[in-house]
Structures are given as structure tokens and as C-alpha cells.
């Protein structure tokens, strides 16, 4: 097959104009803008759509150039013509989540009711609310059933909401490095990040846009903290060790003597150039509230009971201590207990949580096999229907 | 034996008056004040002294009431008349480390050369520098050889410096939950804490005392971050889980909905009432620089070669991810390879790094046995000498 150029479309849909989006908090939003990218072409029977759900600080630019950073898409390795997710075959959709800051309705946008920037008056949202918007987008595109939903990390949480609340609208599902609930430690790290942002006087009680300021230092500390949780101790030791940065001896000062310090400072400062501080607060809060079994009296398997027709692949990485293998295994066990066909792979990696974003051949192999099975199943279903 | 009242003495020694303390950085300090507590009575041949080395935010009040918080000593469970470390028998010394803020020379004290508060002009120190001060104090007390040096966490790092540089001045040694070097992840978390402090405009480039301000918010975020590393994920889940704080349903806001949030905020705010922000910078920096094998071309066993007469007990806790069991085992292996008599115990606990401060019977048993062996050895030596 000849390698083709991507067919990429950047779009914004306006949803919930006639009937409002009712958030889990009870607050309503109307209308809701959703910014999204699509790759490839939707086929005539609309059976080839794959929804990619992005992570906390991810965005819709999964396989296209980020407009602020100029960097290539965050999963461009995976998605494209003749790639693992082949956009010659599939119509890939990735939308910026509700509450984020790349074009979808969120705290940095104008509140249509007041004409003012939402800021901290934006209502607190949940992962479930994000998915309601994705379902709305899918409706708008006329897609009754997605071929597949794929998500890693917070993307996996969205995928789980699809599975629990919209099982008849998903053909199959790929969950990577995710969790069915935020643990106390997960909440703790997010709370530290939020406190760091809010401690910055430039945050101005969330009204920094009005004051033309930005809590750069606070958001940077938040990002540094989160970033450490995305990596593993062994991975950090392999990559940076105790190596000094551009010097032969320690300076006996507070400069970034060590490479790890320099790296973290860079992670912090580059993040604040591309992400909104209030969005960071809202999305971390949504994740903290995430506990998909809570609506089922804490019984995770009960949450999945309607999903027995949706084969799932659960991939976890041995050194992920943010959403550790035990948590991913717990999801796989609950799926299995609910009668959902589930494949589970614990992949050896020393790269921590972020492994799902990296080039890991064993992951590719699992994903490729799973997509092929899903294709075969779809073709069989179509033959049976025909 | 009748339970006696503690014989407690709070003292300040002035050291390095005639010849200055030469720091690892090359900078000199003269004089150096060291604030310390002693418990019990030094015997006539000065053979019953135990030096306790405190951790990062610890202090000399190991078994006496903290003057700022009014709380009992941080290891009062262990140290006292008829306790595990029996002050009827032993003379226990605990001194506030160099760079700290409870009376020993540090950034919040007056620079005798200028008459001004040191602040950020205080020289950067190392763990080795802290121990030079402890050795000076031991000299002043006329103690040629300590019966034992005991330290947990950063206290263990000081103990390791004693072992490496002053093996003839220590009878035996107890190391708990420690590390022979700071890993990249350890440095990362400390750097986050320092950045949080320095990001607070009330830090005023380290000159907050002159401005009568204090970086409360920044130091609080630093403490929250560090505190999470002292606990384990399982321990947090057991203690707090996803329980809400004094409410039945989430508020859909940024209040401390979860108990873990409320707990962390409390940890942060109570810490700033008892600790100096610049001391926090200096001591974390000293720990980051700590790598005891560096002076021996990275060969840890070589560092211990002169210590073959100093029996060591190394205690680690299974859920300690700050200074994990593998690191403590590496110390034990190196001691063994250097011909040092070493006992190693990996104790099952879900309480993380802070386990060494808690009531853990298996730890007590190991410590008691080790002290009894050391006593027997001392008595035998004295008989042989006599």
C-alpha cells in the first residue's frame, strides 16, 4: 500500500444548543463547544470510527501538529496511514475534553450567559460529563456505534464511562495504564498540584485572565510534581542518575546542579506555555471524583454487566506506580466477572506510567492483534446481518 | 527497676571557635552553635553514650517536649527510663543538625561576621558537614567513642558518615529506612519542594525575616509533597481511602472534600508553624548531595573498609518507596562485602517510610536484640582490657 498523506480535519462543533448538558453536579451548560480533530474518512455505513480519549494534559492533536508547541501529535507514532491505527481504513476522532483549554468549553472560555470569562466560576465537571460531550459529538457526526474507543490514563477513565453507560454504542475497547477510581495517593498528588497553583498570587483567585497575569510558578510546580508520578524510579535513575548538568562538580548552591532538576524545571516551564491553570484544576478534580463503581455500591463487576458484548483489552506496565498493575488487573478481573470478553497484558517496562505513550513493541503487538480481532468480528457481523 | 523521671538537659555548645569548621564547599564557619538534648547520665569511663541522628525535619527533642508544638519527643516511645533505649543505663545525645532551625547554626541565625541574619547567604552544607559538628560536640563532651550511633532516614545518612569517616569512634551502629545516596527520584521530589518555596513571593529571595514575611504557602506545598513520599499507597488507602471529610456527598468544588486532602493541608499548615523555610532548602540540598560512595569511585563497599569493627543493624520496611528495601539491602551487602558484621531486617509494614517512627514490634525486637549484643560485646571488651 502506498503511503498517503493524512486526511486531517480540525473542527469545532456546537452541541447542547436546544437541550442543555446536565452535569453530574446538577449545573447545566448550553451551548457546549467541542474542538476535535479527525483523521481519515468515515465510511458509508459509519462503522469505521475510532474515538481516542486523551489524558489529563493531552489534547485533540493526537496525530496532527500542536498549534502552540509546533510538536507532532502525541500519538502520531500509532495513528496515520498504514500505521497501527490505519487512517486509510479508520476514521479517527479525538476531541478536546470538556474543561480543557484547546477550544472546547472550559474555564478559559467566555460564559455565553454573562459574556465574561468563566474562570473559577466554571462548574466542576466529572469524567462522565466529558463523555456526555463525546457522545453528543458522536451523535452530531451521525455515528450510532463506534468501532472502538481507546484511552490511556485519564483517557482510559473516559473509555470506562463509555463502557458502563453506552455499551451499545461501542464495538470494542482498549484501556491502557488506567484506573477505575482515583486512589488516596492519586488524590493527594493532585491536591498538591492544585494547592501549588492556588498558592501563586498570580492565580488571582482564578481571575488571572482579567488581571492579565498567569500563575506560571504555581502551575510549573504542579506539573513537576505530576511529572515525577508519570515516570518510574528506575527509569529516572537510568536516564538521569545523579549526573550533573553541564558541570564537573556540584556548585554548592540552589542552581539545577543535577540533570534531573534541569529536566524537571524544563517540564514545568514548557507546560505553562501550552496549558491553562484553571483547566488543570478542573480536570484534576474530575479525575479525583472518578470512581466508576460508586454508582454500583462499590461493585466494579456490576458496573460492567451491560457490556458483555464489548470485548476489552487492558494493558498495564510493570513500573507504573500512578495507576499500578494491580489496579488494571482489578479492572480486568471485574470485566471478566461481568462476562465481558477481556484480554489483559502486563507489559514489562521501566518507563513508568508514560510507557503507553512510548514505542513499546509488545504493546504494539497486543494492540495490533486486538484490532485485527475486532475487524474480523465486525466483518462476520456484517456478513451475518447481510 | 523503679521507673525514674528522665534526667533531661537542654544545652547549647559553642564549637569551632579557635579553628573554624571547614565545610565540604570550602567555606568556613566559626563559631558554630549546636543545640542538643541529653538524657540520662554519662558514666565515669564515658562508654555509655548513644548518639541519635535526626531526620530532615526532625530535631533534638527526641524524648522531650518540643518547645514550639508542645508535643512529646519524636522517639519518646523508644528512649527513656526502662524503655528500649534505657536512659537509666545510657547517656543519649541528640543534637539539632547544622543548617536546621532549633538553635543550631543555620540560615535563620545571625552571621557573627556581619551581624545580619544569614538567610540565603548561609553556605550550602552536606551531611558530612552535619557530622563534623556532631564529632565536635562529642569531643566537647569528652567522649572518645560512642557506644552506638542510631539514625533513621537522613539520620541514617549521618550515621553512615560516622561509619565511613570515624569508625574508631563508634561501637556499633543502627541504620533505619535510609539510603547510601539520593536517587534521581529523591532529588526530584526535593527540587519540587524547593521550587514551591522559592515560587512563593513571601520567600523574598530568602530574605523573608528582614521583610517580616514567611513563605507559608510555598513551604506548605513542599511539606505536602514530601509527606506523601513518607507514606505508602496502601497505607493511605487503608487510612483514608476515598472517604469524604465531614460530608455525605462531594461538593463539586475545590474544598477539601476528601479526608486525604484535609489531612495533607493540615500537615502543610502545621509544619510551617515549626520549621524554617530556608532550613528546609539547605537540608534538602544536603541530602541531594549525599552519595557516600562518591569519594570511593562509586564503590560502596570500599567506603566501609575501615569499619570492620563496627557491627551494624540495617532495618528497612517493605512499603518504603522513598528509600526502598533494595537500597537498604545494597547498604547491607556492601557492609558485608567490606567485612563489617551486619544484620539486615526487612520488616513487613504498609506504613511506608515513616514506619521507623511508629510502634512496630518486629522493629523493637530487632533493636533490642542488637543493643543486648552490643552491651555483651562492650562488657567482654572491658573484661579483656581489665
PDB file of C-alpha atoms in Angstrom, chain B residues 5-262:
ATOM      1  CA  UNK B   5      11.947  10.569  85.823  1.00  0.00           C
ATOM      2  CA  UNK B   6      14.054  11.471  82.824  1.00  0.00           C
ATOM      3  CA  UNK B   7      17.227  13.318  83.522  1.00  0.00           C
ATOM      4  CA  UNK B   8      16.994  15.750  80.627  1.00  0.00           C
ATOM      5  CA  UNK B   9      19.374  18.565  79.836  1.00  0.00           C
ATOM      6  CA  UNK B  10      18.855  21.160  77.110  1.00  0.00           C
ATOM      7  CA  UNK B  11      22.139  22.760  76.166  1.00  0.00           C
ATOM      8  CA  UNK B  12      23.899  24.801  73.551  1.00  0.00           C
ATOM      9  CA  UNK B  13      27.595  24.269  72.852  1.00  0.00           C
ATOM     10  CA  UNK B  14      29.795  26.717  71.022  1.00  0.00           C
ATOM     11  CA  UNK B  15      32.238  24.882  68.791  1.00  0.00           C
ATOM     12  CA  UNK B  16      34.876  25.767  66.217  1.00  0.00           C
ATOM     13  CA  UNK B  17      35.846  28.972  67.988  1.00  0.00           C
ATOM     14  CA  UNK B  18      39.591  28.643  67.628  1.00  0.00           C
ATOM     15  CA  UNK B  19      39.772  26.676  64.408  1.00  0.00           C
ATOM     16  CA  UNK B  20      36.843  27.060  62.017  1.00  0.00           C
ATOM     17  CA  UNK B  21      34.586  24.370  60.643  1.00  0.00           C
ATOM     18  CA  UNK B  22      35.696  23.785  57.067  1.00  0.00           C
ATOM     19  CA  UNK B  23      32.658  22.818  55.051  1.00  0.00           C
ATOM     20  CA  UNK B  24      32.753  20.454  52.071  1.00  0.00           C
ATOM     21  CA  UNK B  25      32.153  23.502  49.890  1.00  0.00           C
ATOM     22  CA  UNK B  26      35.395  25.025  51.185  1.00  0.00           C
ATOM     23  CA  UNK B  27      33.554  27.790  53.031  1.00  0.00           C
ATOM     24  CA  UNK B  28      34.375  28.125  56.746  1.00  0.00           C
ATOM     25  CA  UNK B  29      32.095  28.751  59.714  1.00  0.00           C
ATOM     26  CA  UNK B  30      33.321  29.995  63.087  1.00  0.00           C
ATOM     27  CA  UNK B  31      31.982  29.693  65.679  1.00  0.00           C
ATOM     28  CA  UNK B  32      29.224  27.094  65.343  1.00  0.00           C
ATOM     29  CA  UNK B  33      26.430  26.839  67.890  1.00  0.00           C
ATOM     30  CA  UNK B  34      24.939  23.422  68.412  1.00  0.00           C
ATOM     31  CA  UNK B  35      21.755  22.932  70.393  1.00  0.00           C
ATOM     32  CA  UNK B  36      21.324  19.490  71.910  1.00  0.00           C
ATOM     33  CA  UNK B  37      19.402  17.441  74.398  1.00  0.00           C
ATOM     34  CA  UNK B  38      20.835  14.755  76.601  1.00  0.00           C
ATOM     35  CA  UNK B  39      19.002  12.076  78.530  1.00  0.00           C
ATOM     36  CA  UNK B  40      20.487  10.063  81.389  1.00  0.00           C
ATOM     37  CA  UNK B  41      23.985  10.303  82.821  1.00  0.00           C
ATOM     38  CA  UNK B  42      27.339   9.863  81.172  1.00  0.00           C
ATOM     39  CA  UNK B  43      29.185   7.170  83.113  1.00  0.00           C
ATOM     40  CA  UNK B  44      32.671   7.617  84.512  1.00  0.00           C
ATOM     41  CA  UNK B  45      34.512   5.935  81.640  1.00  0.00           C
ATOM     42  CA  UNK B  46      32.241   7.655  79.136  1.00  0.00           C
ATOM     43  CA  UNK B  47      31.368   4.392  77.465  1.00  0.00           C
ATOM     44  CA  UNK B  48      27.576   4.638  77.570  1.00  0.00           C
ATOM     45  CA  UNK B  49      26.824   7.413  75.091  1.00  0.00           C
ATOM     46  CA  UNK B  50      24.359   6.887  72.263  1.00  0.00           C
ATOM     47  CA  UNK B  51      24.114   9.484  69.529  1.00  0.00           C
ATOM     48  CA  UNK B  52      20.703   9.780  67.869  1.00  0.00           C
ATOM     49  CA  UNK B  53      20.812  11.460  64.467  1.00  0.00           C
ATOM     50  CA  UNK B  54      17.548  13.095  63.449  1.00  0.00           C
ATOM     51  CA  UNK B  55      15.786  13.205  60.096  1.00  0.00           C
ATOM     52  CA  UNK B  56      15.168  16.104  57.695  1.00  0.00           C
ATOM     53  CA  UNK B  57      12.518  17.907  59.691  1.00  0.00           C
ATOM     54  CA  UNK B  58      13.353  16.254  62.986  1.00  0.00           C
ATOM     55  CA  UNK B  59      15.079  17.949  65.873  1.00  0.00           C
ATOM     56  CA  UNK B  60      16.960  17.372  69.104  1.00  0.00           C
ATOM     57  CA  UNK B  61      13.737  16.878  71.071  1.00  0.00           C
ATOM     58  CA  UNK B  62      13.850  13.124  70.557  1.00  0.00           C
ATOM     59  CA  UNK B  63      12.467  12.388  74.020  1.00  0.00           C
ATOM     60  CA  UNK B  64      11.484  15.770  75.380  1.00  0.00           C
ATOM     61  CA  UNK B  65       8.650  18.152  74.734  1.00  0.00           C
ATOM     62  CA  UNK B  66       9.004  20.252  71.591  1.00  0.00           C
ATOM     63  CA  UNK B  67       9.127  23.907  72.655  1.00  0.00           C
ATOM     64  CA  UNK B  68       7.051  25.160  69.706  1.00  0.00           C
ATOM     65  CA  UNK B  69       4.457  22.441  69.275  1.00  0.00           C
ATOM     66  CA  UNK B  70       4.196  21.229  72.873  1.00  0.00           C
ATOM     67  CA  UNK B  71       4.218  17.674  71.515  1.00  0.00           C
ATOM     68  CA  UNK B  72       6.204  14.869  73.085  1.00  0.00           C
ATOM     69  CA  UNK B  73       9.528  13.826  71.610  1.00  0.00           C
ATOM     70  CA  UNK B  74       9.538  12.221  68.189  1.00  0.00           C
ATOM     71  CA  UNK B  75      11.030   8.954  69.532  1.00  0.00           C
ATOM     72  CA  UNK B  76       9.844   9.155  73.127  1.00  0.00           C
ATOM     73  CA  UNK B  77       8.352   5.695  72.644  1.00  0.00           C
ATOM     74  CA  UNK B  78      11.866   4.309  72.289  1.00  0.00           C
ATOM     75  CA  UNK B  79      14.003   6.461  74.573  1.00  0.00           C
ATOM     76  CA  UNK B  80      13.577   6.877  78.320  1.00  0.00           C
ATOM     77  CA  UNK B  81      13.965   5.168  81.684  1.00  0.00           C
ATOM     78  CA  UNK B  82      13.402   1.421  81.236  1.00  0.00           C
ATOM     79  CA  UNK B  83      12.467   1.900  77.605  1.00  0.00           C
ATOM     80  CA  UNK B  84      14.046   0.198  74.595  1.00  0.00           C
ATOM     81  CA  UNK B  85      16.924   2.658  74.823  1.00  0.00           C
ATOM     82  CA  UNK B  86      17.112   2.815  78.571  1.00  0.00           C
ATOM     83  CA  UNK B  87      18.266   6.173  79.868  1.00  0.00           C
ATOM     84  CA  UNK B  88      18.927   4.587  83.266  1.00  0.00           C
ATOM     85  CA  UNK B  89      21.821   2.888  81.528  1.00  0.00           C
ATOM     86  CA  UNK B  90      22.655   5.094  78.592  1.00  0.00           C
ATOM     87  CA  UNK B  91      23.539   8.699  78.033  1.00  0.00           C
ATOM     88  CA  UNK B  92      21.577   9.663  74.947  1.00  0.00           C
ATOM     89  CA  UNK B  93      22.616  12.699  72.909  1.00  0.00           C
ATOM     90  CA  UNK B  94      20.555  14.258  70.157  1.00  0.00           C
ATOM     91  CA  UNK B  95      21.710  17.468  68.527  1.00  0.00           C
ATOM     92  CA  UNK B  96      19.943  19.727  66.088  1.00  0.00           C
ATOM     93  CA  UNK B  97      21.761  19.363  62.761  1.00  0.00           C
ATOM     94  CA  UNK B  98      23.810  22.114  61.170  1.00  0.00           C
ATOM     95  CA  UNK B  99      21.560  24.185  58.925  1.00  0.00           C
ATOM     96  CA  UNK B 100      18.416  23.438  60.890  1.00  0.00           C
ATOM     97  CA  UNK B 101      16.346  25.891  62.908  1.00  0.00           C
ATOM     98  CA  UNK B 102      16.057  24.798  66.520  1.00  0.00           C
ATOM     99  CA  UNK B 103      19.107  26.543  67.945  1.00  0.00           C
ATOM    100  CA  UNK B 104      21.991  25.165  65.896  1.00  0.00           C
ATOM    101  CA  UNK B 105      23.754  27.467  63.463  1.00  0.00           C
ATOM    102  CA  UNK B 106      21.654  27.732  60.334  1.00  0.00           C
ATOM    103  CA  UNK B 107      20.190  30.213  57.872  1.00  0.00           C
ATOM    104  CA  UNK B 108      17.803  31.813  60.360  1.00  0.00           C
ATOM    105  CA  UNK B 109      20.602  32.691  62.818  1.00  0.00           C
ATOM    106  CA  UNK B 110      22.826  35.749  62.918  1.00  0.00           C
ATOM    107  CA  UNK B 111      26.048  35.595  60.920  1.00  0.00           C
ATOM    108  CA  UNK B 112      28.635  36.562  63.557  1.00  0.00           C
ATOM    109  CA  UNK B 113      30.824  38.103  60.877  1.00  0.00           C
ATOM    110  CA  UNK B 114      28.205  40.552  59.640  1.00  0.00           C
ATOM    111  CA  UNK B 115      25.742  40.822  62.486  1.00  0.00           C
ATOM    112  CA  UNK B 116      22.998  40.122  59.919  1.00  0.00           C
ATOM    113  CA  UNK B 117      20.727  37.105  59.588  1.00  0.00           C
ATOM    114  CA  UNK B 118      22.370  34.556  57.284  1.00  0.00           C
ATOM    115  CA  UNK B 119      19.269  33.844  55.199  1.00  0.00           C
ATOM    116  CA  UNK B 120      20.205  32.584  51.775  1.00  0.00           C
ATOM    117  CA  UNK B 121      23.801  33.744  52.340  1.00  0.00           C
ATOM    118  CA  UNK B 122      24.274  30.748  54.590  1.00  0.00           C
ATOM    119  CA  UNK B 123      26.704  28.369  52.876  1.00  0.00           C
ATOM    120  CA  UNK B 124      25.359  25.172  51.355  1.00  0.00           C
ATOM    121  CA  UNK B 125      26.182  22.261  53.639  1.00  0.00           C
ATOM    122  CA  UNK B 126      26.402  18.499  53.332  1.00  0.00           C
ATOM    123  CA  UNK B 127      25.517  15.541  55.516  1.00  0.00           C
ATOM    124  CA  UNK B 128      29.222  15.192  56.157  1.00  0.00           C
ATOM    125  CA  UNK B 129      29.317  18.767  57.446  1.00  0.00           C
ATOM    126  CA  UNK B 130      26.490  17.967  59.863  1.00  0.00           C
ATOM    127  CA  UNK B 131      28.519  15.058  61.196  1.00  0.00           C
ATOM    128  CA  UNK B 132      31.656  17.175  61.614  1.00  0.00           C
ATOM    129  CA  UNK B 133      29.619  19.261  64.055  1.00  0.00           C
ATOM    130  CA  UNK B 134      28.419  16.146  65.880  1.00  0.00           C
ATOM    131  CA  UNK B 135      32.015  14.956  66.176  1.00  0.00           C
ATOM    132  CA  UNK B 136      32.944  18.379  67.564  1.00  0.00           C
ATOM    133  CA  UNK B 137      30.171  18.078  70.119  1.00  0.00           C
ATOM    134  CA  UNK B 138      31.313  14.583  71.087  1.00  0.00           C
ATOM    135  CA  UNK B 139      34.841  15.955  71.606  1.00  0.00           C
ATOM    136  CA  UNK B 140      33.498  18.738  73.800  1.00  0.00           C
ATOM    137  CA  UNK B 141      31.670  16.183  75.910  1.00  0.00           C
ATOM    138  CA  UNK B 142      34.945  14.275  76.273  1.00  0.00           C
ATOM    139  CA  UNK B 143      33.548  11.181  74.645  1.00  0.00           C
ATOM    140  CA  UNK B 144      36.194   9.318  72.685  1.00  0.00           C
ATOM    141  CA  UNK B 145      33.958   6.512  71.485  1.00  0.00           C
ATOM    142  CA  UNK B 146      30.205   6.420  71.231  1.00  0.00           C
ATOM    143  CA  UNK B 147      28.563   3.209  72.349  1.00  0.00           C
ATOM    144  CA  UNK B 148      26.234   3.453  69.400  1.00  0.00           C
ATOM    145  CA  UNK B 149      25.073   5.786  66.646  1.00  0.00           C
ATOM    146  CA  UNK B 150      21.446   5.436  65.571  1.00  0.00           C
ATOM    147  CA  UNK B 151      19.718   7.144  62.701  1.00  0.00           C
ATOM    148  CA  UNK B 152      16.654   6.754  60.529  1.00  0.00           C
ATOM    149  CA  UNK B 153      16.140   8.368  57.118  1.00  0.00           C
ATOM    150  CA  UNK B 154      18.507  11.382  56.943  1.00  0.00           C
ATOM    151  CA  UNK B 155      19.657  10.302  60.401  1.00  0.00           C
ATOM    152  CA  UNK B 156      20.868   7.094  58.789  1.00  0.00           C
ATOM    153  CA  UNK B 157      22.857   9.118  56.277  1.00  0.00           C
ATOM    154  CA  UNK B 158      24.617  10.888  59.138  1.00  0.00           C
ATOM    155  CA  UNK B 159      25.241   7.525  60.779  1.00  0.00           C
ATOM    156  CA  UNK B 160      26.794   6.280  57.536  1.00  0.00           C
ATOM    157  CA  UNK B 161      29.148   9.287  57.537  1.00  0.00           C
ATOM    158  CA  UNK B 162      30.175   8.401  61.101  1.00  0.00           C
ATOM    159  CA  UNK B 163      30.830   4.852  59.970  1.00  0.00           C
ATOM    160  CA  UNK B 164      32.905   5.845  56.987  1.00  0.00           C
ATOM    161  CA  UNK B 165      34.935   8.717  58.440  1.00  0.00           C
ATOM    162  CA  UNK B 166      35.018   7.955  62.171  1.00  0.00           C
ATOM    163  CA  UNK B 167      34.783   4.169  62.508  1.00  0.00           C
ATOM    164  CA  UNK B 168      37.084   4.122  65.534  1.00  0.00           C
ATOM    165  CA  UNK B 169      34.761   6.446  67.405  1.00  0.00           C
ATOM    166  CA  UNK B 170      31.643   4.261  67.147  1.00  0.00           C
ATOM    167  CA  UNK B 171      30.990   0.960  68.931  1.00  0.00           C
ATOM    168  CA  UNK B 172      28.093  -0.088  66.783  1.00  0.00           C
ATOM    169  CA  UNK B 173      25.507   1.370  64.508  1.00  0.00           C
ATOM    170  CA  UNK B 174      21.819   1.159  63.773  1.00  0.00           C
ATOM    171  CA  UNK B 175      20.562   2.320  60.382  1.00  0.00           C
ATOM    172  CA  UNK B 176      16.847   2.536  59.680  1.00  0.00           C
ATOM    173  CA  UNK B 177      14.998   3.300  56.445  1.00  0.00           C
ATOM    174  CA  UNK B 178      17.919   5.082  54.867  1.00  0.00           C
ATOM    175  CA  UNK B 179      19.955   5.348  51.698  1.00  0.00           C
ATOM    176  CA  UNK B 180      23.619   5.498  50.741  1.00  0.00           C
ATOM    177  CA  UNK B 181      22.830   8.069  48.089  1.00  0.00           C
ATOM    178  CA  UNK B 182      19.929  10.210  46.961  1.00  0.00           C
ATOM    179  CA  UNK B 183      18.330   8.767  43.845  1.00  0.00           C
ATOM    180  CA  UNK B 184      17.122  10.819  40.895  1.00  0.00           C
ATOM    181  CA  UNK B 185      13.560  10.465  42.203  1.00  0.00           C
ATOM    182  CA  UNK B 186      14.644  11.579  45.687  1.00  0.00           C
ATOM    183  CA  UNK B 187      16.302  14.650  44.190  1.00  0.00           C
ATOM    184  CA  UNK B 188      13.229  15.280  42.045  1.00  0.00           C
ATOM    185  CA  UNK B 189      10.859  15.439  44.994  1.00  0.00           C
ATOM    186  CA  UNK B 190      13.221  17.721  46.911  1.00  0.00           C
ATOM    187  CA  UNK B 191      13.612  20.003  43.935  1.00  0.00           C
ATOM    188  CA  UNK B 192       9.816  20.276  43.705  1.00  0.00           C
ATOM    189  CA  UNK B 193       9.717  21.298  47.354  1.00  0.00           C
ATOM    190  CA  UNK B 194      12.427  23.897  46.908  1.00  0.00           C
ATOM    191  CA  UNK B 195      10.759  25.310  43.813  1.00  0.00           C
ATOM    192  CA  UNK B 196       7.484  25.548  45.732  1.00  0.00           C
ATOM    193  CA  UNK B 197       9.197  27.558  48.494  1.00  0.00           C
ATOM    194  CA  UNK B 198      11.109  29.781  46.107  1.00  0.00           C
ATOM    195  CA  UNK B 199       7.982  30.372  43.976  1.00  0.00           C
ATOM    196  CA  UNK B 200       6.283  31.957  46.963  1.00  0.00           C
ATOM    197  CA  UNK B 201       6.791  35.729  46.706  1.00  0.00           C
ATOM    198  CA  UNK B 202       6.828  35.849  50.520  1.00  0.00           C
ATOM    199  CA  UNK B 203      10.125  33.985  50.344  1.00  0.00           C
ATOM    200  CA  UNK B 204      11.598  37.335  49.217  1.00  0.00           C
ATOM    201  CA  UNK B 205      14.722  35.777  47.708  1.00  0.00           C
ATOM    202  CA  UNK B 206      15.408  34.151  51.045  1.00  0.00           C
ATOM    203  CA  UNK B 207      15.306  37.401  52.985  1.00  0.00           C
ATOM    204  CA  UNK B 208      11.834  36.972  54.471  1.00  0.00           C
ATOM    205  CA  UNK B 209      12.974  37.602  58.027  1.00  0.00           C
ATOM    206  CA  UNK B 210      14.150  41.082  57.067  1.00  0.00           C
ATOM    207  CA  UNK B 211      10.774  41.716  55.443  1.00  0.00           C
ATOM    208  CA  UNK B 212       8.860  40.161  58.312  1.00  0.00           C
ATOM    209  CA  UNK B 213       7.143  37.742  55.941  1.00  0.00           C
ATOM    210  CA  UNK B 214       7.222  33.952  55.641  1.00  0.00           C
ATOM    211  CA  UNK B 215       6.623  31.711  52.601  1.00  0.00           C
ATOM    212  CA  UNK B 216       3.849  29.792  54.345  1.00  0.00           C
ATOM    213  CA  UNK B 217       2.058  28.649  51.202  1.00  0.00           C
ATOM    214  CA  UNK B 218       5.175  27.531  49.392  1.00  0.00           C
ATOM    215  CA  UNK B 219       6.616  25.675  52.372  1.00  0.00           C
ATOM    216  CA  UNK B 220       3.247  24.090  52.985  1.00  0.00           C
ATOM    217  CA  UNK B 221       3.131  22.719  49.420  1.00  0.00           C
ATOM    218  CA  UNK B 222       6.707  21.459  49.861  1.00  0.00           C
ATOM    219  CA  UNK B 223       5.724  19.647  53.033  1.00  0.00           C
ATOM    220  CA  UNK B 224       2.607  18.143  51.483  1.00  0.00           C
ATOM    221  CA  UNK B 225       4.691  16.759  48.638  1.00  0.00           C
ATOM    222  CA  UNK B 226       7.317  15.317  50.943  1.00  0.00           C
ATOM    223  CA  UNK B 227       4.698  13.906  53.268  1.00  0.00           C
ATOM    224  CA  UNK B 228       3.156  11.789  50.517  1.00  0.00           C
ATOM    225  CA  UNK B 229       6.566  10.217  49.942  1.00  0.00           C
ATOM    226  CA  UNK B 230       6.746   9.248  53.631  1.00  0.00           C
ATOM    227  CA  UNK B 231       3.592   7.152  53.383  1.00  0.00           C
ATOM    228  CA  UNK B 232       2.638   4.236  51.167  1.00  0.00           C
ATOM    229  CA  UNK B 233      -0.183   3.979  48.679  1.00  0.00           C
ATOM    230  CA  UNK B 234      -1.682   1.033  50.591  1.00  0.00           C
ATOM    231  CA  UNK B 235      -1.302   2.848  53.897  1.00  0.00           C
ATOM    232  CA  UNK B 236      -3.070   5.911  52.521  1.00  0.00           C
ATOM    233  CA  UNK B 237      -5.825   3.763  51.069  1.00  0.00           C
ATOM    234  CA  UNK B 238      -6.297   1.948  54.386  1.00  0.00           C
ATOM    235  CA  UNK B 239      -6.291   5.121  56.438  1.00  0.00           C
ATOM    236  CA  UNK B 240      -8.227   7.496  54.188  1.00  0.00           C
ATOM    237  CA  UNK B 241      -9.422   5.609  51.141  1.00  0.00           C
ATOM    238  CA  UNK B 242     -11.777   7.827  49.160  1.00  0.00           C
ATOM    239  CA  UNK B 243     -13.635   8.853  52.306  1.00  0.00           C
ATOM    240  CA  UNK B 244     -15.183  12.279  52.302  1.00  0.00           C
ATOM    241  CA  UNK B 245     -14.383  14.741  55.064  1.00  0.00           C
ATOM    242  CA  UNK B 246     -17.400  15.656  57.220  1.00  0.00           C
ATOM    243  CA  UNK B 247     -19.833  15.414  54.325  1.00  0.00           C
ATOM    244  CA  UNK B 248     -22.050  12.825  52.657  1.00  0.00           C
ATOM    245  CA  UNK B 249     -21.585  13.899  49.058  1.00  0.00           C
ATOM    246  CA  UNK B 250     -18.897  15.710  47.087  1.00  0.00           C
ATOM    247  CA  UNK B 251     -19.311  19.478  46.950  1.00  0.00           C
ATOM    248  CA  UNK B 252     -18.256  19.709  43.290  1.00  0.00           C
ATOM    249  CA  UNK B 253     -15.771  22.375  44.264  1.00  0.00           C
ATOM    250  CA  UNK B 254     -12.182  22.821  45.343  1.00  0.00           C
ATOM    251  CA  UNK B 255     -12.717  22.473  49.071  1.00  0.00           C
ATOM    252  CA  UNK B 256     -11.056  19.557  50.841  1.00  0.00           C
ATOM    253  CA  UNK B 257     -13.832  17.103  50.008  1.00  0.00           C
ATOM    254  CA  UNK B 258     -11.676  14.070  50.678  1.00  0.00           C
ATOM    255  CA  UNK B 259     -10.113  13.191  54.042  1.00  0.00           C
ATOM    256  CA  UNK B 260      -6.731  12.803  52.404  1.00  0.00           C
ATOM    257  CA  UNK B 261      -6.914  16.415  51.207  1.00  0.00           C
ATOM    258  CA  UNK B 262      -7.851  17.703  54.621  1.00  0.00           C
TER     259      UNK B 262
END
